[in-house]
CSV table of C-alpha atoms in Angstrom, one decimal:
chain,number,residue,atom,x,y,z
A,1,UNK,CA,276.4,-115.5,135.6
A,2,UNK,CA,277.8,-112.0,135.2
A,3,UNK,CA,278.9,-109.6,132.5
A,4,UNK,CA,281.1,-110.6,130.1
A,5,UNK,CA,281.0,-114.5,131.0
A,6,UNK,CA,276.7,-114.0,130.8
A,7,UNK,CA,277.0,-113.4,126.8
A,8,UNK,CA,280.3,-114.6,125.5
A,9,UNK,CA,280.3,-117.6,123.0
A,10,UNK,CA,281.7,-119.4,125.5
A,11,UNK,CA,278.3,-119.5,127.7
A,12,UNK,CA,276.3,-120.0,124.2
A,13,UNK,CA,278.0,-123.2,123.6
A,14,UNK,CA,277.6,-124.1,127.6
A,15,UNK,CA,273.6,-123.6,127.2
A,16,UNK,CA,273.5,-125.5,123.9
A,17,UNK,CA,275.4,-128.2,125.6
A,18,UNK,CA,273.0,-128.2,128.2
A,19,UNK,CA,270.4,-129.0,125.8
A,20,UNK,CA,271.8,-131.5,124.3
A,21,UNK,CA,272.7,-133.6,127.5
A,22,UNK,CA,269.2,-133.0,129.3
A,23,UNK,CA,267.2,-132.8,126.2
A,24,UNK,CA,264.7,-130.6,128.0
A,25,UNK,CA,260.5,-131.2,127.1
A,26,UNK,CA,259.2,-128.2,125.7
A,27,UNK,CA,255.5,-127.8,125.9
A,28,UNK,CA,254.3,-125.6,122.7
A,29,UNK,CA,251.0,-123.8,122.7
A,30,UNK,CA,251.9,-122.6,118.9
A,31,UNK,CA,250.1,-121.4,116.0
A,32,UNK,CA,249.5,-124.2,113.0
A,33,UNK,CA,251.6,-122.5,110.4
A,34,UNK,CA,254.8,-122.9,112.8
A,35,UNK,CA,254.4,-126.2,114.3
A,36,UNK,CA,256.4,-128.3,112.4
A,37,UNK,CA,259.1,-125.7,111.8
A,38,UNK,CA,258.7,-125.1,115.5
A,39,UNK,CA,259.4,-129.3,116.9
A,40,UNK,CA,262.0,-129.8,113.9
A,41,UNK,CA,264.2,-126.7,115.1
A,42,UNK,CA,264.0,-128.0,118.8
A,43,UNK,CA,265.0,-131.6,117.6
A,44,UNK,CA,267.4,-130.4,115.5
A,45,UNK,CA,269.4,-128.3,118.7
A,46,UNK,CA,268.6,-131.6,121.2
A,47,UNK,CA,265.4,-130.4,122.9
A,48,UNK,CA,262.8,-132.6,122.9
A,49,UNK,CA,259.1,-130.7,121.3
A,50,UNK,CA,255.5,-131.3,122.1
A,51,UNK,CA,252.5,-129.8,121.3
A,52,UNK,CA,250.0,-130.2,123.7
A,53,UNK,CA,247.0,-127.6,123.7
A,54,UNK,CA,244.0,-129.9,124.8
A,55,UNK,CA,242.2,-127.8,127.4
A,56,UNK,CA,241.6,-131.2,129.3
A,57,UNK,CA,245.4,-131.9,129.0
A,58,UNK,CA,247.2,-128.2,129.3
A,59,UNK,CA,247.7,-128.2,132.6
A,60,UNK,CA,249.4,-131.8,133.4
A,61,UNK,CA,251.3,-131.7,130.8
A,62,UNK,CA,253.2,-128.3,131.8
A,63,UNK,CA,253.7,-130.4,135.6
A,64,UNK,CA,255.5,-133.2,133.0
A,65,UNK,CA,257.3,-130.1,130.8
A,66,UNK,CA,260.3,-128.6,131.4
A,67,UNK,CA,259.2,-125.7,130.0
A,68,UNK,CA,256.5,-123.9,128.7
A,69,UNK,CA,256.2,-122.1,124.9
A,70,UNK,CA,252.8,-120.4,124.6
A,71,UNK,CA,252.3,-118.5,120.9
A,72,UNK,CA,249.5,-116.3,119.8
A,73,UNK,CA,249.5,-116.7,116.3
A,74,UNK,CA,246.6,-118.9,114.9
A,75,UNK,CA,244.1,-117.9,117.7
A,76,UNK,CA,240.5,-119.5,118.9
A,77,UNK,CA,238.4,-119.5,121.9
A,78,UNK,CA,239.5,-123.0,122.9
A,79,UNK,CA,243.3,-122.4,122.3
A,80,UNK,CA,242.9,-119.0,124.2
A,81,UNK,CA,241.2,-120.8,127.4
A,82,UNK,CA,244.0,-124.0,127.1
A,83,UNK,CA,246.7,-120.8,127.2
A,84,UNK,CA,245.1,-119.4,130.1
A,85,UNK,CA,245.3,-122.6,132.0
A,86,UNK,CA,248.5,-123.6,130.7
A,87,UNK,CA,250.2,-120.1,132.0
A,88,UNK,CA,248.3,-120.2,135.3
A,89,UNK,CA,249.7,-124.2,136.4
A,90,UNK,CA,253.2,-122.6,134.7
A,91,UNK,CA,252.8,-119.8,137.7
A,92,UNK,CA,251.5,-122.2,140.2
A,93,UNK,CA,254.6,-124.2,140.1
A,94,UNK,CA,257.1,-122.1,139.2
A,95,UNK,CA,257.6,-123.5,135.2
A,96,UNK,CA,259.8,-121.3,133.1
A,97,UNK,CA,257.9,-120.0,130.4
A,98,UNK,CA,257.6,-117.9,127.4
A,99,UNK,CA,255.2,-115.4,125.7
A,100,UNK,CA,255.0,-114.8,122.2
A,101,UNK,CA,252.4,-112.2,121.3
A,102,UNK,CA,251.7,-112.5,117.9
A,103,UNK,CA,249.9,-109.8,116.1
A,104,UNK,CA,249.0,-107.9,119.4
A,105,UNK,CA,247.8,-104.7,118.9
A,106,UNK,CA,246.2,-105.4,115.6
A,107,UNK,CA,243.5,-107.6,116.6
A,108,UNK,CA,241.4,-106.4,120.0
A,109,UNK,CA,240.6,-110.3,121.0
A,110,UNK,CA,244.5,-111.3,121.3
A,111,UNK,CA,245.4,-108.0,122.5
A,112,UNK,CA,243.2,-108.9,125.9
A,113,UNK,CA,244.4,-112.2,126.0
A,114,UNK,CA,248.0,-111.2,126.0
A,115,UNK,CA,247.7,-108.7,129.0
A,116,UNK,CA,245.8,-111.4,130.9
A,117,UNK,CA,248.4,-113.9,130.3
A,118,UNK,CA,251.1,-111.4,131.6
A,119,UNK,CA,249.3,-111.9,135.1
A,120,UNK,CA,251.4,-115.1,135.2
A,121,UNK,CA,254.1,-113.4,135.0
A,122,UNK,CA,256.5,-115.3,132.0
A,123,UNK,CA,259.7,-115.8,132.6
A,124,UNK,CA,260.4,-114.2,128.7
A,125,UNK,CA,258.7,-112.2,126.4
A,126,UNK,CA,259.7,-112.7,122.5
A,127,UNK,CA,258.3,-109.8,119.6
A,128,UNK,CA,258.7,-107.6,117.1
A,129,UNK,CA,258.8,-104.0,118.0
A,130,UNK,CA,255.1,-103.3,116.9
A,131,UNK,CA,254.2,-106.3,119.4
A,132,UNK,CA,256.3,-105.3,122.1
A,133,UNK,CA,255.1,-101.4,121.9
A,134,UNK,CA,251.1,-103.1,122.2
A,135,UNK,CA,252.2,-105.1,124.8
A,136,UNK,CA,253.8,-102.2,126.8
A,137,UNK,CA,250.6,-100.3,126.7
A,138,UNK,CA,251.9,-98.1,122.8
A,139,UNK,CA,250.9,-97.8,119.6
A,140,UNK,CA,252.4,-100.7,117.7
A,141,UNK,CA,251.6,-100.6,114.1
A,142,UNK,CA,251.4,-103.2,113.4
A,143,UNK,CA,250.0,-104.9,109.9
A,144,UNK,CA,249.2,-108.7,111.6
A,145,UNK,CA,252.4,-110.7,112.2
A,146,UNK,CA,254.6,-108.1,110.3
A,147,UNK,CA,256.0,-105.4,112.6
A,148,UNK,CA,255.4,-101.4,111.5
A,149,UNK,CA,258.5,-100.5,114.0
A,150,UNK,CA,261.7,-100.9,114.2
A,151,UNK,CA,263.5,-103.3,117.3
A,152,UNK,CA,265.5,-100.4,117.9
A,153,UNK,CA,262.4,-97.8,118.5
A,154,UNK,CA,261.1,-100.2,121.1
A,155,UNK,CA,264.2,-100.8,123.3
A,156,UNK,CA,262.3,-97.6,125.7
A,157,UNK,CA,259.1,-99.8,125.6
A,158,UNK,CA,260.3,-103.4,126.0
A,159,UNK,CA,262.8,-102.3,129.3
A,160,UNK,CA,259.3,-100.8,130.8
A,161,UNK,CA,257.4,-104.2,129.7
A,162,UNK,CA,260.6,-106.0,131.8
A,163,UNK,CA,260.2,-103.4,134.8
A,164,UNK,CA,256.6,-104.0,135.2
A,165,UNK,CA,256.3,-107.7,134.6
A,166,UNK,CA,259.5,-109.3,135.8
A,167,UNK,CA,259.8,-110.9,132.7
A,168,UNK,CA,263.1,-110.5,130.2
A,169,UNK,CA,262.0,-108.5,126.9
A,170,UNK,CA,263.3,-109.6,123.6
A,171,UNK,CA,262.3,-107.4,120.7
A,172,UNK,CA,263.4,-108.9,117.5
A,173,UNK,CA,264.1,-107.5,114.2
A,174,UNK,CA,267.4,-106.7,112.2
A,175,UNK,CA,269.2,-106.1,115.7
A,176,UNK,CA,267.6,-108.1,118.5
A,177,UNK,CA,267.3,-106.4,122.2
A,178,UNK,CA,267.4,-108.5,125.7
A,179,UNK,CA,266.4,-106.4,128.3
A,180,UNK,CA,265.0,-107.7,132.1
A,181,UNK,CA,264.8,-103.5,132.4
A,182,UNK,CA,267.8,-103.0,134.3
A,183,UNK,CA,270.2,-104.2,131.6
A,184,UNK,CA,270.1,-104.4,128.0
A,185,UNK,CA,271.9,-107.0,125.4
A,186,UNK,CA,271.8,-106.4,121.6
A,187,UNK,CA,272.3,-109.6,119.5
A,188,UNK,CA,273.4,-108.8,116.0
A,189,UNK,CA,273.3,-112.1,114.8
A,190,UNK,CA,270.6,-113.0,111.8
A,191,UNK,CA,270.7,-112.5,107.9
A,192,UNK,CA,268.1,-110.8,106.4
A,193,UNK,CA,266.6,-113.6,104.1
A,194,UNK,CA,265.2,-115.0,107.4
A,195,UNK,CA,261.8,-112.6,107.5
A,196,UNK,CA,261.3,-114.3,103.7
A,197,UNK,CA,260.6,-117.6,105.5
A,198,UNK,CA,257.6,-118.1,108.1
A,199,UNK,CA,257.4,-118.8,111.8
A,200,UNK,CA,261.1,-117.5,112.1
A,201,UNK,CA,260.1,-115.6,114.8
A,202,UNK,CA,258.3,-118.7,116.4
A,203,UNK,CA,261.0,-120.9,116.1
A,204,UNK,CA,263.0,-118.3,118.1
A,205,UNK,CA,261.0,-118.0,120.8
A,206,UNK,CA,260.8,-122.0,121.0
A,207,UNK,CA,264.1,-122.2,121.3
A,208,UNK,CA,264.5,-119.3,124.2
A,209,UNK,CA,261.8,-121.8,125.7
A,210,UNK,CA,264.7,-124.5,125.6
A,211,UNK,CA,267.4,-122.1,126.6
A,212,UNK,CA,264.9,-121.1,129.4
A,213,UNK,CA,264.8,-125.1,130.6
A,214,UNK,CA,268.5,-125.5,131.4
A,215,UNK,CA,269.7,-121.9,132.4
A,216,UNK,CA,268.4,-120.2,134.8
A,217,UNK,CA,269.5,-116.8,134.5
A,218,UNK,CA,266.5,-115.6,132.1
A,219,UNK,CA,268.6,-112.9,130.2
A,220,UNK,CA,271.7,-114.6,129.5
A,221,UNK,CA,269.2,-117.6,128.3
A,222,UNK,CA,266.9,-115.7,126.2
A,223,UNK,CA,270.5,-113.9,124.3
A,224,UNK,CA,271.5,-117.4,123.8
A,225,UNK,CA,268.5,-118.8,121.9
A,226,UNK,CA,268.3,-116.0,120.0
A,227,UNK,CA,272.5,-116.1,119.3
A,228,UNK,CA,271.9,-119.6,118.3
A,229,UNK,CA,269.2,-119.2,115.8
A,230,UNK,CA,270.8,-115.8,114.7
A,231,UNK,CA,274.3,-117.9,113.9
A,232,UNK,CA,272.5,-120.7,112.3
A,233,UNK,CA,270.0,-118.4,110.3
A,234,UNK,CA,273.5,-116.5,108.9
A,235,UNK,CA,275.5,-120.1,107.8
A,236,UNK,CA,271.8,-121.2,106.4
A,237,UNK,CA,271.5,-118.1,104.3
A,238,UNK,CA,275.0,-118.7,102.6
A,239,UNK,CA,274.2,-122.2,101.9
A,240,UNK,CA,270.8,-121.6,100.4
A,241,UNK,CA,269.2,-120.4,96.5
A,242,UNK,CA,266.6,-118.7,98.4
A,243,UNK,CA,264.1,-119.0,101.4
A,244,UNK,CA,262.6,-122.6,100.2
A,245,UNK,CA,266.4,-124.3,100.5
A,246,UNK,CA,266.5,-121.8,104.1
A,247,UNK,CA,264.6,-123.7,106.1
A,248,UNK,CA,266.5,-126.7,105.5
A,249,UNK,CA,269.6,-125.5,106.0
A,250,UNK,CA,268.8,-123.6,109.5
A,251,UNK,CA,267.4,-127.4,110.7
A,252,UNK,CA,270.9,-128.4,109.6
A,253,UNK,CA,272.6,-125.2,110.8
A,254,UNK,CA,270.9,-125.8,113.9
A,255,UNK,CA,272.1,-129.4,114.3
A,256,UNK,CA,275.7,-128.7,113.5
A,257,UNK,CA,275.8,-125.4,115.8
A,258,UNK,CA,278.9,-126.4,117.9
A,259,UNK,CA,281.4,-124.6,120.6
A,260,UNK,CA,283.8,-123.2,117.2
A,261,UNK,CA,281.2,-121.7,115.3
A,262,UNK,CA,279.6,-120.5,118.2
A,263,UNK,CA,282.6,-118.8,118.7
A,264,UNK,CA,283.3,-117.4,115.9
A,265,UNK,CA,280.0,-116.1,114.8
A,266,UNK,CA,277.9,-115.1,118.4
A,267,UNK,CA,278.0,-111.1,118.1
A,268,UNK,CA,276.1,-110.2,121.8
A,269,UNK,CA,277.2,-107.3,123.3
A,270,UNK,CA,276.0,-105.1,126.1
A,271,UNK,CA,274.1,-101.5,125.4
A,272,UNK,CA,275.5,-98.7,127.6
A,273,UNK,CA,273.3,-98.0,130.9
């Protein structure tokens, strides 16, 4: 998939449709404030959610999975060690997989444990600027799971993350930047009521983790998940009183996404090289 056909609407809707034929299983390793948002947002687009982080069941379940979701967010010794196996058997067998590094750089413990899980080498990387600038080796400034920088001042940092790992960069915020470090997408989709709600960025990266299951090229897939919550996010926010009556409306935003509003609504565009 190339230029212009790798981020029009058109290919959104072909990736959603994907979903919803193959109903891909998406393993989540996810923190326990975004679970349920997490599974419902995956049902709600076709994908098919489980939450498996058992340290004696990790590992067979990402050989069942057709993908793999591992989130940092609600952190302990036991989830750390099932992410470590999960992420290694991901590598092993060449699972698509994504990294969402929650709070890194604040805390020192989740910090190390991202940079050993980049060993495996995920196929994405989803964060706010502060997260990606900790992850690319910066000062992040982070205050916990809400970002102290800009997407935009991290665009530098998350195309050297992509260069050194292999893996596509997202940094999220009011614009959201794709990068695999040769290229660079911005997706201006979203509405601001969004960071009022928890585990939006979560939900995001689980559904990248679903995008990831049925297209293979890891850039255009990552732009679409985050197009597709970005569009629904938007139509939720003019439907709703507030954040409470948001997260209803995305899940139904999210079930209703089709090829029309797709492309009316999906605002990805390449930055200049």
């Amino acid at each position: 998939m190339n230029g212009e056909n790798m981020i029009g609407a058109d290919a959104v809707a072909r990736t959603l449709a994907a979903i919803r034929a193959r109903g891909p299983l998406v393993h989540n390793i996810t923190n326990i404030v975004a679970a349920n948002t997490t599974a419902n947002a995956l049902l709600a687009i076709g994908a098919s959610p489980a939450m498996v982080e058992g340290i004696e069941e990790v590992e067979e379940f990402v050989a069942i999975a057709d993908s793999l979701v591992v989130n940092l967010g609600t952190m302990t010794v036991a989830r750390a060690e099932a992410m470590r196996r999960a992420a290694a058997q991901a590598a092993a067998i060449a699972r698509p997989w994504v990294l969402d590094p929650v709070a890194v750089g604040v805390l020192a413990y989740r910090t190390n444990l991202a940079a050993d899980l980049l060993r495996f080498r995920p196929t994405a990387i989803r964060g706010n600027g502060s997260e990606v600038l900790a992850n690319a080796g910066e000062p992040g400034a982070g205050r916990g799971v809400d970002s102290g920088a800009a997407s935009d001042t991290a665009i530098a940092a998350a195309r050297r993350l992509a260069a050194h790992t292999g893996s596509v960069v997202a940094v999220t915020g009011a614009v959201d930047y794709i990068t695999n470090g040769a290229r660079t997408i911005a997706c201006r989709n979203g509405h601001p009521m969004m960071t009022r709600v928890t585990a939006m960025g979560c939900t995001a990266t689980a559904i990248v983790g679903a995008c990831i299951a049925v297209e293979p090229d890891a850039l255009a897939a990552t732009a679409h998940g985050l197009a597709m919550i970005g569009v629904a996010g938007e139509i939720a926010a003019q439907r709703s009183r507030g954040p409470g009556s948001l997260q209803t409306e995305l899940l139904d935003a999210l079930y209703r996404l089709d090829a029309a509003t797709l492309s009316a609504r999906t605002r990805l565009e390449w930055l200049p090289l």
